[in-house]
XYZ file of C-alpha atoms in Angstrom:
396
model
C 34.954 8.248 6.248
C 32.422 5.875 4.575
C 30.285 8.701 3.151
C 32.693 9.523 0.233
C 32.844 5.844 -1.099
C 29.236 5.904 -0.945
C 28.729 8.747 -2.821
C 31.226 7.736 -5.516
C 29.418 4.372 -6.067
C 26.097 6.102 -6.727
C 27.502 8.406 -9.118
C 29.450 5.161 -10.859
C 26.036 3.402 -10.481
C 24.099 6.181 -12.390
C 26.906 6.783 -15.231
C 27.206 2.973 -15.600
C 23.458 2.602 -16.341
C 22.648 0.802 -13.265
C 19.107 0.462 -11.872
C 16.843 1.984 -9.048
C 14.262 1.027 -6.889
C 11.057 2.409 -5.309
C 11.231 2.019 -1.527
C 13.311 4.792 0.060
C 15.514 5.375 3.416
C 17.607 8.217 4.122
C 21.554 8.075 3.325
C 23.750 10.708 4.602
C 25.376 13.135 1.729
C 28.539 14.595 2.189
C 28.574 18.564 3.022
C 30.957 21.179 3.929
C 31.793 21.854 7.324
C 30.026 25.367 6.940
C 27.024 24.029 5.137
C 23.631 22.717 6.900
C 23.868 19.059 6.838
C 21.565 17.721 4.085
C 20.158 14.174 3.405
C 18.939 12.368 0.636
C 17.354 8.645 0.137
C 18.263 5.993 -2.173
C 16.953 2.727 -2.783
C 17.296 -0.223 -5.173
C 14.743 -2.673 -5.930
C 13.689 -5.211 -8.799
C 12.830 -8.880 -9.848
C 13.865 -11.673 -11.917
C 11.137 -14.080 -13.479
C 11.303 -17.253 -15.340
C 8.211 -19.158 -16.597
C 7.035 -22.444 -18.293
C 3.813 -22.827 -20.067
C 2.444 -25.642 -22.186
C -0.059 -24.813 -25.236
C -2.402 -27.730 -25.894
C -2.641 -26.873 -29.519
C 0.951 -27.633 -29.837
C 1.484 -24.671 -32.591
C 4.228 -25.329 -35.190
C 5.789 -21.898 -34.634
C 6.307 -22.561 -30.681
C 4.478 -19.590 -29.848
C 1.353 -18.850 -28.042
C -0.545 -16.530 -30.369
C -2.236 -13.534 -28.938
C 0.055 -13.374 -26.056
C 2.478 -10.182 -25.091
C 5.158 -11.357 -23.196
C 4.796 -15.104 -22.601
C 5.091 -16.108 -26.146
C 7.219 -19.273 -26.122
C 5.531 -22.742 -25.345
C 6.929 -25.764 -24.112
C 10.188 -24.268 -23.258
C 11.692 -22.735 -20.275
C 11.781 -19.157 -20.717
C 13.329 -16.240 -18.989
C 11.067 -13.289 -18.609
C 12.407 -10.045 -17.312
C 15.490 -9.050 -15.319
C 14.884 -5.611 -13.527
C 16.986 -3.252 -11.276
C 15.753 0.330 -10.387
C 17.371 3.180 -8.598
C 15.166 5.690 -6.949
C 16.864 8.593 -5.238
C 14.928 11.613 -3.800
C 16.365 14.876 -2.125
C 13.840 16.905 -0.629
C 11.087 17.958 -3.055
C 13.005 15.874 -6.258
C 13.261 12.636 -7.337
C 15.206 10.891 -10.197
C 14.320 7.169 -10.980
C 16.377 4.832 -13.403
C 14.645 1.900 -13.988
C 16.261 -0.737 -16.213
C 15.438 -3.798 -17.463
C 17.122 -6.920 -19.401
C 15.817 -10.052 -21.166
C 13.384 -11.023 -23.830
C 10.446 -9.115 -22.013
C 12.522 -5.956 -21.905
C 13.277 -6.182 -25.725
C 9.374 -6.758 -26.423
C 8.277 -3.865 -23.635
C 10.995 -1.270 -24.667
C 10.680 -2.049 -28.343
C 10.092 1.790 -29.322
C 13.341 2.753 -27.688
C 15.812 1.810 -30.557
C 18.351 4.729 -31.118
C 21.690 5.025 -32.867
C 23.839 7.501 -34.393
C 25.702 4.866 -36.173
C 24.457 4.298 -39.795
C 25.294 0.714 -39.711
C 22.076 0.147 -37.390
C 21.605 -3.684 -38.295
C 24.503 -4.781 -36.923
C 24.382 -2.944 -33.587
C 22.296 -3.279 -30.343
C 21.054 0.105 -28.762
C 21.753 0.461 -24.944
C 18.344 2.552 -25.005
C 16.690 -1.090 -25.101
C 17.488 -1.265 -21.397
C 15.682 1.937 -20.336
C 12.166 1.124 -18.880
C 11.945 4.229 -17.211
C 14.180 7.118 -16.566
C 12.835 10.293 -15.580
C 13.139 13.305 -13.276
C 10.356 14.743 -11.230
C 9.872 17.842 -8.666
C 7.031 18.457 -6.416
C 6.417 22.600 -7.099
C 3.991 22.626 -4.156
C 2.701 20.117 -1.861
C -0.363 19.717 -4.487
C 1.658 20.141 -7.790
C 4.355 17.902 -9.315
C 6.100 18.125 -12.383
C 7.881 15.148 -14.401
C 9.958 14.738 -17.556
C 11.951 11.756 -19.088
C 10.560 8.182 -19.826
C 7.730 6.970 -17.758
C 4.905 4.121 -17.413
C 1.749 4.874 -19.072
C -1.369 5.868 -17.138
C -3.542 3.620 -19.459
C -4.756 0.315 -18.105
C -5.194 -1.878 -15.069
C -2.050 -4.072 -15.705
C 1.719 -3.344 -15.689
C 4.821 -4.412 -17.468
C 6.260 -5.573 -13.945
C 5.196 -8.919 -13.005
C 5.301 -8.620 -9.260
C 2.507 -5.906 -9.477
C -0.052 -8.020 -11.522
C -1.778 -10.771 -9.918
C -2.093 -12.734 -13.231
C 1.015 -13.481 -15.159
C 0.072 -13.444 -18.756
C -1.099 -10.185 -19.862
C -4.540 -9.129 -21.038
C -5.418 -8.255 -24.689
C -6.240 -4.600 -23.427
C -2.899 -4.243 -22.022
C -1.058 -5.571 -25.208
C -3.013 -3.092 -27.410
C -2.434 -0.224 -25.463
C 0.727 1.977 -24.854
C 3.353 0.686 -22.404
C 5.317 3.817 -21.838
C 5.776 7.502 -22.944
C 8.566 10.055 -23.430
C 7.551 13.374 -22.461
C 6.529 15.664 -19.642
C 3.462 16.088 -17.338
C 1.894 17.733 -14.424
C -0.045 15.979 -11.553
C -2.255 17.983 -9.327
C -3.707 16.700 -6.079
C -6.918 18.731 -5.576
C -7.740 16.725 -2.621
C -7.250 13.249 -1.084
C -10.316 12.125 -3.310
C -9.553 13.644 -6.401
C -6.126 14.053 -8.614
C -5.612 15.374 -11.959
C -2.805 14.599 -14.436
C -2.053 16.292 -17.966
C 0.767 16.022 -20.234
C 2.540 16.149 -23.768
C 4.304 13.041 -24.889
C 6.099 12.023 -28.235
C 3.533 9.272 -28.319
C 2.812 5.683 -27.851
C 5.979 3.722 -26.887
C 8.553 6.063 -28.517
C 11.777 7.110 -27.185
C 11.894 9.520 -30.139
C 9.210 11.327 -32.167
C 9.228 10.147 -35.462
C 6.614 12.314 -36.987
C 6.992 15.190 -35.065
C 3.438 15.242 -33.858
C 2.889 15.263 -30.038
C 0.139 13.375 -28.384
C -1.519 14.791 -25.164
C -2.471 12.632 -22.176
C -4.673 13.076 -19.341
C -5.787 11.362 -16.214
C -8.988 12.068 -13.587
C -8.189 9.961 -10.430
C -11.444 9.482 -7.961
C -10.883 7.900 -4.686
C -14.806 8.362 -3.013
C -14.361 6.037 -0.359
C -11.551 4.164 1.355
C -10.014 1.221 -0.825
C -12.036 2.311 -3.934
C -10.152 3.890 -6.789
C -11.571 5.056 -10.300
C -9.236 6.349 -13.102
C -10.516 7.894 -16.204
C -7.534 8.009 -18.854
C -6.993 9.402 -22.315
C -4.287 9.852 -24.770
C -4.662 11.387 -28.238
C -2.351 12.330 -31.145
C -1.238 11.851 -34.569
C 0.675 8.598 -34.394
C 1.485 7.850 -38.225
C 4.967 6.469 -38.779
C 5.401 5.620 -35.089
C 6.415 2.034 -33.978
C 2.844 1.321 -32.838
C 1.199 0.458 -35.847
C -1.021 3.229 -36.699
C -0.065 3.438 -40.414
C 1.833 6.284 -42.310
C -1.168 8.603 -43.234
C -0.069 12.162 -42.238
C -2.905 14.015 -40.622
C -4.516 10.876 -39.018
C -5.402 10.606 -35.505
C -5.701 8.120 -32.687
C -7.699 8.315 -29.728
C -8.011 6.011 -26.561
C -10.138 6.476 -23.930
C -9.736 3.914 -20.887
C -11.328 3.489 -17.472
C -9.883 1.572 -14.389
C -11.192 0.834 -11.214
C -10.323 -1.328 -8.227
C -12.188 -1.778 -5.127
C -10.392 -3.352 -1.890
C -13.594 -4.893 -0.557
C -11.784 -6.667 2.365
C -8.420 -7.628 3.372
C -8.980 -10.975 1.568
C -11.074 -9.745 -1.542
C -10.178 -7.202 -4.136
C -12.162 -6.334 -7.465
C -11.083 -4.604 -10.788
C -12.577 -3.537 -13.879
C -11.098 -2.028 -17.041
C -12.738 -0.783 -19.997
C -11.245 1.085 -23.150
C -12.212 2.117 -26.505
C -9.923 3.227 -29.108
C -10.459 5.220 -32.388
C -8.291 5.387 -35.414
C -9.117 8.262 -38.023
C -7.320 8.424 -41.188
C -7.877 12.096 -41.962
C -7.918 11.006 -45.584
C -10.732 10.093 -48.179
C -8.698 7.486 -50.079
C -9.588 3.913 -49.123
C -7.113 1.356 -50.072
C -8.372 -2.286 -49.329
C -5.128 -3.775 -48.735
C -4.256 -1.125 -46.107
C -6.084 -1.307 -42.941
C -5.154 2.101 -41.900
C -6.795 3.755 -45.116
C -10.222 3.766 -43.409
C -11.328 5.078 -39.989
C -11.611 1.948 -37.241
C -12.248 1.287 -33.811
C -11.175 -1.328 -31.216
C -12.574 -1.949 -27.812
C -12.624 -4.316 -24.731
C -13.368 -4.788 -21.079
C -11.975 -6.898 -18.376
C -13.004 -7.897 -14.721
C -10.816 -9.067 -12.097
C -11.317 -10.700 -8.824
C -8.532 -11.727 -6.341
C -8.761 -13.491 -2.932
C -6.316 -14.101 -0.163
C -6.928 -17.290 1.417
C -3.902 -16.598 3.602
C -0.770 -14.546 3.718
C 0.873 -17.479 1.845
C -1.839 -18.428 -0.888
C -4.101 -16.711 -3.083
C -6.350 -17.091 -6.205
C -6.954 -14.476 -8.828
C -9.439 -14.718 -11.878
C -9.556 -12.619 -15.107
C -12.313 -12.553 -17.534
C -11.916 -10.342 -20.592
C -13.783 -9.457 -23.997
C -11.688 -7.956 -26.804
C -12.539 -6.789 -30.220
C -10.353 -5.285 -33.195
C -12.591 -6.178 -36.088
C -10.485 -4.097 -38.743
C -7.142 -5.302 -37.398
C -5.609 -2.009 -36.661
C -4.030 -3.280 -33.441
C -1.228 -5.721 -33.077
C -3.079 -9.131 -33.490
C -4.857 -8.438 -36.583
C -8.790 -9.038 -37.136
C -10.002 -10.510 -33.797
C -13.026 -10.834 -31.748
C -12.639 -13.025 -28.829
C -12.332 -13.717 -25.168
C -9.614 -14.959 -22.313
C -10.292 -16.397 -19.073
C -7.342 -16.692 -16.563
C -6.984 -18.406 -13.347
C -3.856 -17.843 -11.634
C -2.635 -18.703 -8.156
C -0.203 -17.312 -5.799
C 2.212 -19.125 -3.583
C 4.494 -16.912 -1.604
C 7.667 -18.259 -0.438
C 11.012 -16.638 1.452
C 8.855 -14.045 3.386
C 7.183 -13.017 0.031
C 10.191 -12.784 -1.909
C 9.706 -15.572 -4.037
C 6.261 -15.954 -5.747
C 4.946 -19.173 -7.376
C 2.197 -18.583 -9.842
C 0.752 -21.757 -11.309
C -1.899 -20.639 -14.358
C -4.560 -21.757 -16.485
C -5.468 -19.703 -19.313
C -8.397 -20.386 -22.189
C -8.487 -18.103 -25.039
C -11.595 -18.292 -27.594
C -12.077 -16.609 -30.947
C -14.970 -15.737 -32.914
C -13.156 -16.859 -36.114
C -10.286 -19.315 -36.793
C -7.327 -17.297 -35.247
C -5.141 -19.845 -33.369
C -2.215 -21.868 -34.833
C -2.571 -25.776 -35.228
C 0.730 -28.272 -35.146
C 0.855 -27.828 -39.012
C 1.509 -24.155 -38.801
C -2.008 -23.396 -39.983
C -4.623 -20.617 -38.212
C -7.485 -23.463 -38.036
C -8.380 -23.167 -34.273
C -10.812 -21.266 -32.379
C -9.426 -21.972 -28.999
C -6.312 -21.998 -27.461
C -5.593 -23.527 -23.779
C -2.281 -23.205 -21.861
C -1.007 -24.189 -18.723
C 2.165 -23.762 -16.787
C 3.611 -21.713 -13.999
C 5.657 -18.589 -13.624
C 8.465 -18.089 -10.997
C 9.062 -14.384 -9.846
C 11.755 -13.238 -7.184
C 11.718 -9.712 -6.018
C 14.150 -7.989 -3.989
C 15.045 -4.358 -2.288
C 18.097 -3.119 -0.722
C 18.707 0.279 1.022
C 22.401 1.235 0.943
C 23.648 1.915 4.651
C 21.054 -0.469 6.282
């Protein structure tokens, strides 16, 4: 008698844009007496995070320049509220990953969509969609996915609990966050995996220029605990929301290498390197438009995580990033950042306290001072993030 209310609540949850999770356990599905009983698995998980950071430059704007999400300084701030539903049935899976809050607006910025002509006075519910996709295992080795899903590019993720460092790297901020499209994943064997896909572009729910981009990945696992990902995305990104100009026929390519090595139960190493190239496809150069001539950007980061115990760990990141022409989000920039993060686990690992010190340096005067002028070549922030994760399986 309890099965029908459960199924009804699931239907209501999906049609009401509630969110879904990654861990799965079986849940009974109602069947007719004549049919063979079928089972599916639903799980719900997510997190809430908040933070407080102080910028020693005391910028007049109250913002940490060069940051991705943790922009406000000297104020208690909400990061993101996530709830994700994951439902699997046989060879199929559907995910509805919804997020809310300031970081959701920043991370899902390309999702604005409305049929209302008075767009300035409404808020699109599409802003809440971080991921929404369907996948099907065609064979034991080949899977097909369609919808909006997180990018394959980079070492770090939008989800705060999945990164050791709380503040995000320049590499993360200047790459794509997500894609809307379709892809195939093929597991050649347990040491080699391939992916190829076609997407609307960088961070776009809709295709604003009717030009598609190609995505690809090669995943190698030569030994246990060691993973290498060679990633690519390329296409015409003009008139999109990721700031690649308005010249039709231009092309943007991004090559990314990500590796991780679990050296022991306590030590993990990581490396991320990326090289991007923007080509105008035109011969006209406008000195006032950085997108009127070819440009490149690049960067690299190394990660070292150490688990002193199951309750405490330390994570260090060192990064170099260069965008001399200013074709990415932060304008012309050459600089470094060094981040040291602690990880204190409470409530059986559900509650994480992350104190963090970050030092950013730039070749030129890039960071803001107390008068609102860009006169500083360095920026130091210190503070802490608070992250609470939850997971729930209906029926348990």
